[in-house]
PDB file of C-alpha atoms in Angstrom:
ATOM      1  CA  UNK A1221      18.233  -9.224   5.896  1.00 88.00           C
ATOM      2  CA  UNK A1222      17.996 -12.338   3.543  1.00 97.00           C
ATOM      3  CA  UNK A1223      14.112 -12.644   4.019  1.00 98.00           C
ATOM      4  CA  UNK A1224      11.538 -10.162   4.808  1.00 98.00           C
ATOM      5  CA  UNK A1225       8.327 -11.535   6.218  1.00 98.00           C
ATOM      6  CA  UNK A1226       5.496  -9.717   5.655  1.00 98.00           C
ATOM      7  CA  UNK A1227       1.522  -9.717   6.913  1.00 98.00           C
ATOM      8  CA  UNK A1228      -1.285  -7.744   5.198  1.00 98.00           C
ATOM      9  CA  UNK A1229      -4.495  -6.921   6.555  1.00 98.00           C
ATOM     10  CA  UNK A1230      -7.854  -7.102   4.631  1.00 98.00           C
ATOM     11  CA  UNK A1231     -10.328  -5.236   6.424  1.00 98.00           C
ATOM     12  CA  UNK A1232     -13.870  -3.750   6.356  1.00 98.00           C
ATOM     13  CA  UNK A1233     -13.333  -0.494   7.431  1.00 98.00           C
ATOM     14  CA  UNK A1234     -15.173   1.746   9.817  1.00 98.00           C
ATOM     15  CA  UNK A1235     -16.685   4.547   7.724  1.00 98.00           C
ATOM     16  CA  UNK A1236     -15.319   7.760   8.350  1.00 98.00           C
ATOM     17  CA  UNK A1237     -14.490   7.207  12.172  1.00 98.00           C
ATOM     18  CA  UNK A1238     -10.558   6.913  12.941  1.00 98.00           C
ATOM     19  CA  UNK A1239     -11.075   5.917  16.462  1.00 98.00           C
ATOM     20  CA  UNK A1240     -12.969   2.733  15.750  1.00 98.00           C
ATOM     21  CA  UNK A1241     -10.583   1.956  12.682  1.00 98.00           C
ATOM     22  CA  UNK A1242      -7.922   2.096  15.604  1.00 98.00           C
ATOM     23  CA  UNK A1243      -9.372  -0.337  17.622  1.00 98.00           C
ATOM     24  CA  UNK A1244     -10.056  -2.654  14.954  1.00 98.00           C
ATOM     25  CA  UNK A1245      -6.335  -3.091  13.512  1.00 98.00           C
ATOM     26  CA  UNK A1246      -5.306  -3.174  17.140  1.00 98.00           C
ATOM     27  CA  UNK A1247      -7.130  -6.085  18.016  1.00 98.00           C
ATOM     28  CA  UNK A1248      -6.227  -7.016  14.070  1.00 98.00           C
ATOM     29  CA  UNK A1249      -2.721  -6.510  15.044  1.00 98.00           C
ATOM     30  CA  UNK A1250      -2.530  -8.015  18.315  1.00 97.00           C
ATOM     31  CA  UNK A1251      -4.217 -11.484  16.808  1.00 96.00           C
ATOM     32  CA  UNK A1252      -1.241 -12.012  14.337  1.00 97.00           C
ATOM     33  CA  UNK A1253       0.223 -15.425  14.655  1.00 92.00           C
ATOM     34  CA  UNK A1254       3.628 -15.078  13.188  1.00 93.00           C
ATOM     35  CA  UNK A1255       5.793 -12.814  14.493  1.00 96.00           C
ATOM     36  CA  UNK A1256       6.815 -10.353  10.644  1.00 98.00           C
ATOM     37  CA  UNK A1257       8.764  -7.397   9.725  1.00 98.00           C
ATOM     38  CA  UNK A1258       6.267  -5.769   7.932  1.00 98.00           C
ATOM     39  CA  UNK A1259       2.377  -5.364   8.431  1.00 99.00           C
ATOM     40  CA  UNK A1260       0.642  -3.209   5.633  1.00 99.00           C
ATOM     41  CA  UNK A1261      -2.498  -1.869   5.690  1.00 99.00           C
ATOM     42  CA  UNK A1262      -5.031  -0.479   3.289  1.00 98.00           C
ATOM     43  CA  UNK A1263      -5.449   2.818   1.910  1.00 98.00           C
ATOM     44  CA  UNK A1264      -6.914   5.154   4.238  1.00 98.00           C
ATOM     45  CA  UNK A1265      -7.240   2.508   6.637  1.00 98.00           C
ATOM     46  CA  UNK A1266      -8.539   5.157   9.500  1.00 98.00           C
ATOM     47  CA  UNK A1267     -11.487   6.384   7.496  1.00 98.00           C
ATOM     48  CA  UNK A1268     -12.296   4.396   4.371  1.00 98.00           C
ATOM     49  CA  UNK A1269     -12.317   6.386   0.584  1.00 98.00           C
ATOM     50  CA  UNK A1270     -13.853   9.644   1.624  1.00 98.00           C
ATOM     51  CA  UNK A1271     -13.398  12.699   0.025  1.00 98.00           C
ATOM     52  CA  UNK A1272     -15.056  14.210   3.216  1.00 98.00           C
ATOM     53  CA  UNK A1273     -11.905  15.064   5.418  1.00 98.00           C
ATOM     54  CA  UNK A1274     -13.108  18.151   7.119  1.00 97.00           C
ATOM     55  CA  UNK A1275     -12.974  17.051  11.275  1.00 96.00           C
ATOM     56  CA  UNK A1276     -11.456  13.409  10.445  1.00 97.00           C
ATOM     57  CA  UNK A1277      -7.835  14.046   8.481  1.00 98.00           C
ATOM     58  CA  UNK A1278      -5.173  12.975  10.915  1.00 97.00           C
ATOM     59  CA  UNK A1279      -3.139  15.340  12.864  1.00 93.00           C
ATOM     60  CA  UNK A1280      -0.954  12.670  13.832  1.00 96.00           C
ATOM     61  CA  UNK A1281      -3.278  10.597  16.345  1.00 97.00           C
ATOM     62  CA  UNK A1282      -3.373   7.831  14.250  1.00 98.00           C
ATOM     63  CA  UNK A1283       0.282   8.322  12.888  1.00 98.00           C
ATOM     64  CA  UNK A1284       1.511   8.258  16.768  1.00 98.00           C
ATOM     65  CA  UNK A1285      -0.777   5.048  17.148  1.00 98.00           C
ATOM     66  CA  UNK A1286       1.312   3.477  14.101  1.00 98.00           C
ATOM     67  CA  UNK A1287       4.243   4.576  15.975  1.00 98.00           C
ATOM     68  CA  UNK A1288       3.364   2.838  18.969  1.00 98.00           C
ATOM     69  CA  UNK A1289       2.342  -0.181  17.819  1.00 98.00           C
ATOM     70  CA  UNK A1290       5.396  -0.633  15.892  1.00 98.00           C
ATOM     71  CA  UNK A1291       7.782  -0.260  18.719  1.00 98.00           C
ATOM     72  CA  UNK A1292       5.465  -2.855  20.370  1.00 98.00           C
ATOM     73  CA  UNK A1293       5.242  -5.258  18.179  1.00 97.00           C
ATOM     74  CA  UNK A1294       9.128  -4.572  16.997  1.00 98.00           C
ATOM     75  CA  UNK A1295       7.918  -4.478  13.036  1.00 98.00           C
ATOM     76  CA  UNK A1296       7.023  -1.734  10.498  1.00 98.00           C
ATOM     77  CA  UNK A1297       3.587  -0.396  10.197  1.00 98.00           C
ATOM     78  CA  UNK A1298       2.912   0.939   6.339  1.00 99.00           C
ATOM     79  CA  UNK A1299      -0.805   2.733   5.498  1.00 98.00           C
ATOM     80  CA  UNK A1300      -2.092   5.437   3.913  1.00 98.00           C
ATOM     81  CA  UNK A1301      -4.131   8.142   5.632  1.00 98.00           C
ATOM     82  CA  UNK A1302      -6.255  11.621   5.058  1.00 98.00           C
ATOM     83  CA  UNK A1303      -4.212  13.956   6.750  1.00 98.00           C
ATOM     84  CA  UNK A1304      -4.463  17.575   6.949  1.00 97.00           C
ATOM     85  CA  UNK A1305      -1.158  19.751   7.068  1.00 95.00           C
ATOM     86  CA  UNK A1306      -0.503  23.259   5.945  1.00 94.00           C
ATOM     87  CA  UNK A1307      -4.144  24.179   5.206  1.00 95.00           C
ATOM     88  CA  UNK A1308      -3.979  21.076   2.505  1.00 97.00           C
ATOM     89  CA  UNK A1309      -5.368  17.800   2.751  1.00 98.00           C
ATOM     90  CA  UNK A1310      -3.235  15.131   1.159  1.00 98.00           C
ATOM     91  CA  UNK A1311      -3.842  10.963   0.592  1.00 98.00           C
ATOM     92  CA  UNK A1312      -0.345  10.261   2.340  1.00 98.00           C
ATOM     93  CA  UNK A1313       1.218   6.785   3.231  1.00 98.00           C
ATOM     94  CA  UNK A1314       3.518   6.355   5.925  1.00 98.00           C
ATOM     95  CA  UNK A1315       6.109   3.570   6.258  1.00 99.00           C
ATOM     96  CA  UNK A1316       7.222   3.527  10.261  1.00 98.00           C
ATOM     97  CA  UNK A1317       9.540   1.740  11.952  1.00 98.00           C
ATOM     98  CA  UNK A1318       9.540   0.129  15.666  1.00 98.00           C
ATOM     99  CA  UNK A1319      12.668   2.911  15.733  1.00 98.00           C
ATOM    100  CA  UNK A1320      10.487   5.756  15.062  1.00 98.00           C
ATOM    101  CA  UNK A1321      11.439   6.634  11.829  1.00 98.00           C
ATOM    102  CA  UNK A1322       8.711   8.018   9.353  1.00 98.00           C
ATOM    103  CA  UNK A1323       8.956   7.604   5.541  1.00 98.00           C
ATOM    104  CA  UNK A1324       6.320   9.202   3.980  1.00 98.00           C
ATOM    105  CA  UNK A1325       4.367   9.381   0.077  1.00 98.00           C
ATOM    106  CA  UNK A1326       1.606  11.528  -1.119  1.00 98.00           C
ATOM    107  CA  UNK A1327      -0.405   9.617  -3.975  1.00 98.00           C
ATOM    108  CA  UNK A1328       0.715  10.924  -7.427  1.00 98.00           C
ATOM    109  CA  UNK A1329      -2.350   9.830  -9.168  1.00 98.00           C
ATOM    110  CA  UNK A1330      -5.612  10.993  -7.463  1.00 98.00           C
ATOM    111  CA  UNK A1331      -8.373   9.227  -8.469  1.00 97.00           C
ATOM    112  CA  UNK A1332     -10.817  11.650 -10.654  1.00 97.00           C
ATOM    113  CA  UNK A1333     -13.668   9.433 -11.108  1.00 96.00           C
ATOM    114  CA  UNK A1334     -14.141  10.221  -7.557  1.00 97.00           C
ATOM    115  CA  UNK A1335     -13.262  13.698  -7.449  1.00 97.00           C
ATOM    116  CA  UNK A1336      -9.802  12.734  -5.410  1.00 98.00           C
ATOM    117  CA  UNK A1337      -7.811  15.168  -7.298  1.00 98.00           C
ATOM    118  CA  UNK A1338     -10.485  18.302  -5.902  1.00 98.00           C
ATOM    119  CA  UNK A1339      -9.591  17.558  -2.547  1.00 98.00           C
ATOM    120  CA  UNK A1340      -6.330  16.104  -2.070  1.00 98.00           C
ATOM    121  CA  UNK A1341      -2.991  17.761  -2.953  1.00 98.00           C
ATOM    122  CA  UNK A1342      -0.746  15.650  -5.667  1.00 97.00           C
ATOM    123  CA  UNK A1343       2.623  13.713  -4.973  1.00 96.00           C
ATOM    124  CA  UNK A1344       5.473  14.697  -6.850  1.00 92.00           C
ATOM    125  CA  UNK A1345       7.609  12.119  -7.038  1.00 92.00           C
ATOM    126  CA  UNK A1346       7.798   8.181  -6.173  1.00 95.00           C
ATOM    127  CA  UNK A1347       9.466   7.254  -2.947  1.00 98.00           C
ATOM    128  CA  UNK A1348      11.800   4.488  -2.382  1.00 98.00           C
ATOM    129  CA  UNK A1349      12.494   3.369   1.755  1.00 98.00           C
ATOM    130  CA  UNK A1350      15.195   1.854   3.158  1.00 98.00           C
ATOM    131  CA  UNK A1351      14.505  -1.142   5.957  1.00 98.00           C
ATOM    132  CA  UNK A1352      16.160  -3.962   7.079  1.00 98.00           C
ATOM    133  CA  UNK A1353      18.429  -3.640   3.449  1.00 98.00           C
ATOM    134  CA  UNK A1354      15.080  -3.879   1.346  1.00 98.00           C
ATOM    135  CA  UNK A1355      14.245  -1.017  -0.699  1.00 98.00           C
ATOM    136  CA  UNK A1356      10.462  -0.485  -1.030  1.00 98.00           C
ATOM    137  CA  UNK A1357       8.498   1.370  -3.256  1.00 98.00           C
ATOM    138  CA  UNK A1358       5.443   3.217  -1.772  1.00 98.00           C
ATOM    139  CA  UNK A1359       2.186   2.960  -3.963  1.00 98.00           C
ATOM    140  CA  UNK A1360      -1.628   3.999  -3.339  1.00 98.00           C
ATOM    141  CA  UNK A1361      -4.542   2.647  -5.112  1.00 98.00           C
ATOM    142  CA  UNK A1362      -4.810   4.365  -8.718  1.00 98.00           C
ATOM    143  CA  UNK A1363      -1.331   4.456  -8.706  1.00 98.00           C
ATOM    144  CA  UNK A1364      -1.253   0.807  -9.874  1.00 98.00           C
ATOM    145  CA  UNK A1365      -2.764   1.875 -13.574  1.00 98.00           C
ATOM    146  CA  UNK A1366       0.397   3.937 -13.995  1.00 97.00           C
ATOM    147  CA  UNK A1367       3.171   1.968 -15.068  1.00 96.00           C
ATOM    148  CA  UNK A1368       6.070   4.485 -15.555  1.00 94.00           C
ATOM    149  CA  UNK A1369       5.744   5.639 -12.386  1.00 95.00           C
ATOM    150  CA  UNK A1370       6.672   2.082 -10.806  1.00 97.00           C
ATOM    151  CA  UNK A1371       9.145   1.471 -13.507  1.00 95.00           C
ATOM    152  CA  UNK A1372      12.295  -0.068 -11.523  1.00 97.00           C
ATOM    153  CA  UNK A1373      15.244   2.026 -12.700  1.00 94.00           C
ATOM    154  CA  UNK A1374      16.340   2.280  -9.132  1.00 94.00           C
ATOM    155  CA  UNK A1375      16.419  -1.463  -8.657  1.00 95.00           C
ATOM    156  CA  UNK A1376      14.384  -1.645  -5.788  1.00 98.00           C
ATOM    157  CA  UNK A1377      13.117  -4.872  -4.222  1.00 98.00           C
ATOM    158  CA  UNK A1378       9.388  -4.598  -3.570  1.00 98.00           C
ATOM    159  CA  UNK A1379       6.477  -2.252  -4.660  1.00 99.00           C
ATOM    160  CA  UNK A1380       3.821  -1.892  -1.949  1.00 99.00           C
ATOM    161  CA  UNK A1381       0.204  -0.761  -3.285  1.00 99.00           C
ATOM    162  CA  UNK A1382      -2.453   0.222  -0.404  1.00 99.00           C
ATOM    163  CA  UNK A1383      -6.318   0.644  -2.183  1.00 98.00           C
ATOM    164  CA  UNK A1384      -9.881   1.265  -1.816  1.00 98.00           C
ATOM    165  CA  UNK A1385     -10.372  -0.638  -5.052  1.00 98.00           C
ATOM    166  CA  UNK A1386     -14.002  -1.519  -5.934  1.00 98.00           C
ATOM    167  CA  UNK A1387     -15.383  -5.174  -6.898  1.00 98.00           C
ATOM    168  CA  UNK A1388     -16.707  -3.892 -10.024  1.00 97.00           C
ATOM    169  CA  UNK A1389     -12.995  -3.306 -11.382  1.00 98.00           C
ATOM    170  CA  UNK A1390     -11.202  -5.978  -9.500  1.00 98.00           C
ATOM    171  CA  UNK A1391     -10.216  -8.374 -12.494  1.00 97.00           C
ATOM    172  CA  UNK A1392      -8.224  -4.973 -13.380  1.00 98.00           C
ATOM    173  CA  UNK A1393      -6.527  -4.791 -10.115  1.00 98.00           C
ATOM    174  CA  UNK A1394      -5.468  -8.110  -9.469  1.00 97.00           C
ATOM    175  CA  UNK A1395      -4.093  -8.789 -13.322  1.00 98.00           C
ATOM    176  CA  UNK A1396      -1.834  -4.884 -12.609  1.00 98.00           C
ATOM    177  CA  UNK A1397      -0.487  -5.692  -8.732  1.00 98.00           C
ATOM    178  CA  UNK A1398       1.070  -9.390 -10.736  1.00 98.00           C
ATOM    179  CA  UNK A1399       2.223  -7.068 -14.250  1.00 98.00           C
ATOM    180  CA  UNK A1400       3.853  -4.890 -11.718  1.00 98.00           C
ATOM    181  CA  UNK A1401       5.340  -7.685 -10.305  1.00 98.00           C
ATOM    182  CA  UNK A1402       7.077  -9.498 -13.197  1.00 98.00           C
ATOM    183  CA  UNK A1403       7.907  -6.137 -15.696  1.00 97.00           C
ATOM    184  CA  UNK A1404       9.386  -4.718 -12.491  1.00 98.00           C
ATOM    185  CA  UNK A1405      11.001  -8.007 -11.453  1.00 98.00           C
ATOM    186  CA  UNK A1406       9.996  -7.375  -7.704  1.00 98.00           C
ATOM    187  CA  UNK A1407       8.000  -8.532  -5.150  1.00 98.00           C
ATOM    188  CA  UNK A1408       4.494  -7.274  -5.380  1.00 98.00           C
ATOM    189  CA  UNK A1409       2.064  -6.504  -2.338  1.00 99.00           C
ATOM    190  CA  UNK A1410      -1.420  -5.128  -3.094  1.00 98.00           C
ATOM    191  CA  UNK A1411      -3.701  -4.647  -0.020  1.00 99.00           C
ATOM    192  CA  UNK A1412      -7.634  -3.805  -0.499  1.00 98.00           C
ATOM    193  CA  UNK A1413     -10.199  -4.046   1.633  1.00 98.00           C
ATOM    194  CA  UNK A1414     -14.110  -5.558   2.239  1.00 98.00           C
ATOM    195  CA  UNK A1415     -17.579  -4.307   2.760  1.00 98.00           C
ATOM    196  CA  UNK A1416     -19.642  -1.576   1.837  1.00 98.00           C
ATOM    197  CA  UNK A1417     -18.222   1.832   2.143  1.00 98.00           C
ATOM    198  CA  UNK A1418     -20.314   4.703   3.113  1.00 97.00           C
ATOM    199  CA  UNK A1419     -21.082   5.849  -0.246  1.00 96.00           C
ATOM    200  CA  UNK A1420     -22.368   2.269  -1.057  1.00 97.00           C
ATOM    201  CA  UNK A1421     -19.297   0.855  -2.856  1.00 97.00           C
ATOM    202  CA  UNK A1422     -18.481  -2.542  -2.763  1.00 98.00           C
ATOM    203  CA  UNK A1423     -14.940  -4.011  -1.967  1.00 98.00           C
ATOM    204  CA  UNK A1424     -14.044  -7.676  -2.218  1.00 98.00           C
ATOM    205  CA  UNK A1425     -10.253  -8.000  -1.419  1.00 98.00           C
ATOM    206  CA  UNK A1426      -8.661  -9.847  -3.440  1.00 98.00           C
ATOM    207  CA  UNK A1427      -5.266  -8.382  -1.797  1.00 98.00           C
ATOM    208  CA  UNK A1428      -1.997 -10.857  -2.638  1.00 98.00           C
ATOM    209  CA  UNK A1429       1.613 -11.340  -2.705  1.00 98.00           C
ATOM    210  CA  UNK A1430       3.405 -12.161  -5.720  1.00 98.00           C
ATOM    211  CA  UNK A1431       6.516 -12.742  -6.452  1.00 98.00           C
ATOM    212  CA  UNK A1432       9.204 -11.530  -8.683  1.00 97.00           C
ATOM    213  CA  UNK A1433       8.281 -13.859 -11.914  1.00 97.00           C
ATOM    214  CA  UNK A1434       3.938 -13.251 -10.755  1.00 98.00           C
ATOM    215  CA  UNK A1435       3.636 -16.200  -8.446  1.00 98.00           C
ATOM    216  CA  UNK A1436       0.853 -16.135  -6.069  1.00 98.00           C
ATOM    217  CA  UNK A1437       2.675 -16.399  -2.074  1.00 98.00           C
ATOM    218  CA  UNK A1438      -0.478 -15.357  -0.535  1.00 98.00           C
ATOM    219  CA  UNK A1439      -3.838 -14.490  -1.478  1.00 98.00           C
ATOM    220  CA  UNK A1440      -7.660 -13.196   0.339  1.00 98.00           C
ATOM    221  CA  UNK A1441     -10.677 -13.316  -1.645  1.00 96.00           C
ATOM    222  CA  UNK A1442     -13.944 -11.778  -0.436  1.00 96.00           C
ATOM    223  CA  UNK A1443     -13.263 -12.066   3.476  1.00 97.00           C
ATOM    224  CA  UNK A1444     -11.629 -10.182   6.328  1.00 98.00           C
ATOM    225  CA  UNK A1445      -8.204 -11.886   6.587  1.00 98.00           C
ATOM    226  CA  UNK A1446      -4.836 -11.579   7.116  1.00 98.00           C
ATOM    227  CA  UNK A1447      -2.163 -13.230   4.714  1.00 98.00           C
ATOM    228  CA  UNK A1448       1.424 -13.676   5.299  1.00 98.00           C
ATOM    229  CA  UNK A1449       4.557 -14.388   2.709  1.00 98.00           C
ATOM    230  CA  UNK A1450       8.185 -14.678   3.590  1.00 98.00           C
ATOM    231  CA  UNK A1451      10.168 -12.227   0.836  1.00 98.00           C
ATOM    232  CA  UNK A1452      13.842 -13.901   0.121  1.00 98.00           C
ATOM    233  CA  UNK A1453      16.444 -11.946  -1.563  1.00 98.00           C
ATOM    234  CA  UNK A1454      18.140 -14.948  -2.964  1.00 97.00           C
ATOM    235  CA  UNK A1455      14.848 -15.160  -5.104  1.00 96.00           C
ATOM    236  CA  UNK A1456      15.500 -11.702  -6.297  1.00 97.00           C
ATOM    237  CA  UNK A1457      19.496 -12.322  -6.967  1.00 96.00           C
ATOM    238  CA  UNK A1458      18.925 -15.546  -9.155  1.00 96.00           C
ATOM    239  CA  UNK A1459      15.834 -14.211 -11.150  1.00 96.00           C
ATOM    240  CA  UNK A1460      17.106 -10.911 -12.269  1.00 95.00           C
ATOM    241  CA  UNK A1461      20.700 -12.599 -12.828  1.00 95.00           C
ATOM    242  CA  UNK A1462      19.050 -15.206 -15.091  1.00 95.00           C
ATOM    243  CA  UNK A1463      16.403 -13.288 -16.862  1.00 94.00           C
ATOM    244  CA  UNK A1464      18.182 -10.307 -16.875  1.00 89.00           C
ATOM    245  CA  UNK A1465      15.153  -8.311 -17.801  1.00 92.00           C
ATOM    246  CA  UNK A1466      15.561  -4.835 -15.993  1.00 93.00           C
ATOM    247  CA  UNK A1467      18.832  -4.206 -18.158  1.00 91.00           C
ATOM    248  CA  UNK A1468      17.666  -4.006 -21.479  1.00 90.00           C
ATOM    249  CA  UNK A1469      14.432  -1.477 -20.418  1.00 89.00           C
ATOM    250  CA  UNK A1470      14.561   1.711 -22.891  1.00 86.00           C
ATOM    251  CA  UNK A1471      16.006   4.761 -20.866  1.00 80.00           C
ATOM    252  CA  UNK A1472      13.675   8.013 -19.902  1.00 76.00           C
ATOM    253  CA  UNK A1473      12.711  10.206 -17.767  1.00 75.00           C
ATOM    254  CA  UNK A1474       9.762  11.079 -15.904  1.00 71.00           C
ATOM    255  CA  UNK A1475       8.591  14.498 -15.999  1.00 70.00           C
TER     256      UNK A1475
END
């Protein structure tokens, strides 16, 4: 595909209670008026930041709820969730498509400030997915303060980053998800959330789109919203044939 359009959704989660986070992004989902080929979510987007996932981690309900509102609304659904699988609990994000297929990440870089990395297994390597000839990068939250692990030696098209990331460090976030963007020569998509969490943290959004050189295409500030951008590959072609950036990077390897 030439263009990828693409909606994000900047919510105030439901603390701890997957069923009524369900609801919401259905309804969420259901009131989109552009038809896309892409809706992202935010990180844990069933439960909020909670390093309580006894009795909540998904066992797949919300993954087969993802699934079916895919094939419904014939786009991919991309997230991250608490699941629980072999005795582990892991901070996982799932790319699905209307097809059924199921791309998954665990985050790499669990948040410690939080205690993230005494509760959740570790990623061990980035992810890249295939769909509709885009290849995407999967991200989550703290990953974004990482740079080698984004770096683009695969040449993919767009790095998706899904957080619970706090007001009182958003200047940080929103400056990274554009850096991203223009050392990586990629589309960059960063959704956060709202509110108050239950642990009395607050979230103001600021989720955007940028494109390959760090223009804004969309952009939420402190609201629930949804914001949409149209990806074109052409963009992509002429600024990395121009610039020519991603070619004279120094060569390593991440260990």
């Amino acid at each position: 595909m030439k263009t990828l359009k693409v909606a994000a959704i900047q919510a105030n989660l439901k603390w701890e209670d997957p069923e009524a986070n369900r609801l919401y992004f259905d309804e969420r989902i259901n009131s989109l008026k552009h038809k896309v080929d892409l809706i992202v979510l935010p990180e844990m987007f069933s439960t909020g930041f909670s390093m309580h996932p006894q009795g909540i981690a998904d066992q797949g309900e919300t993954l087969n709820w993802m699934l079916a509102k895919a094939a419904e609304q014939r786009c991919a659904l991309a997230g991250s969730l608490m699941v629980f699988e072999n005795e582990q609990y892991y901070n996982r994000f799932y790319f699905v498509t209307p097809e059924g297929d199921v791309t998954t990440y665990n985050k790499r870089h669990r948040f410690t400030l939080a205690g993230e990395h005494k509760v959740y297994e570790r990623g061990d390597k980035p992810v890249v997915i295939s769909y509709k000839g885009w290849q995407i990068l999967a991200q989550v939250c703290y990953d974004l303060r990482f740079p080698v692990f984004a770096r683009n030696t695969t040449n993919y098209d767009v790095v998706i980053y899904v957080a619970n990331w706090p007001k009182k460090r958003i200047f940080a976030w929103d400056t990274l998800l554009k850096a991203r963007a223009i050392e990586n020569m990629c589309y960059s998509i960063g959704v956060n959330r709202v509110g108050l969490d239950g642990n009395k943290y607050e979230y103001n959004g600021y989720s955007g789109i940028y494109d390959s050189l760090g223009a804004t295409l969309a952009f939420a500030e402190a609201e629930e919203k949804i914001i949409y951008a149209e990806l074109s590959k052409a963009h992509l072609t002429e600024t990395r044939e121009h610039l020519n950036f991603l070619a004279d990077q120094d060569i390593f390897e991440l260990k």
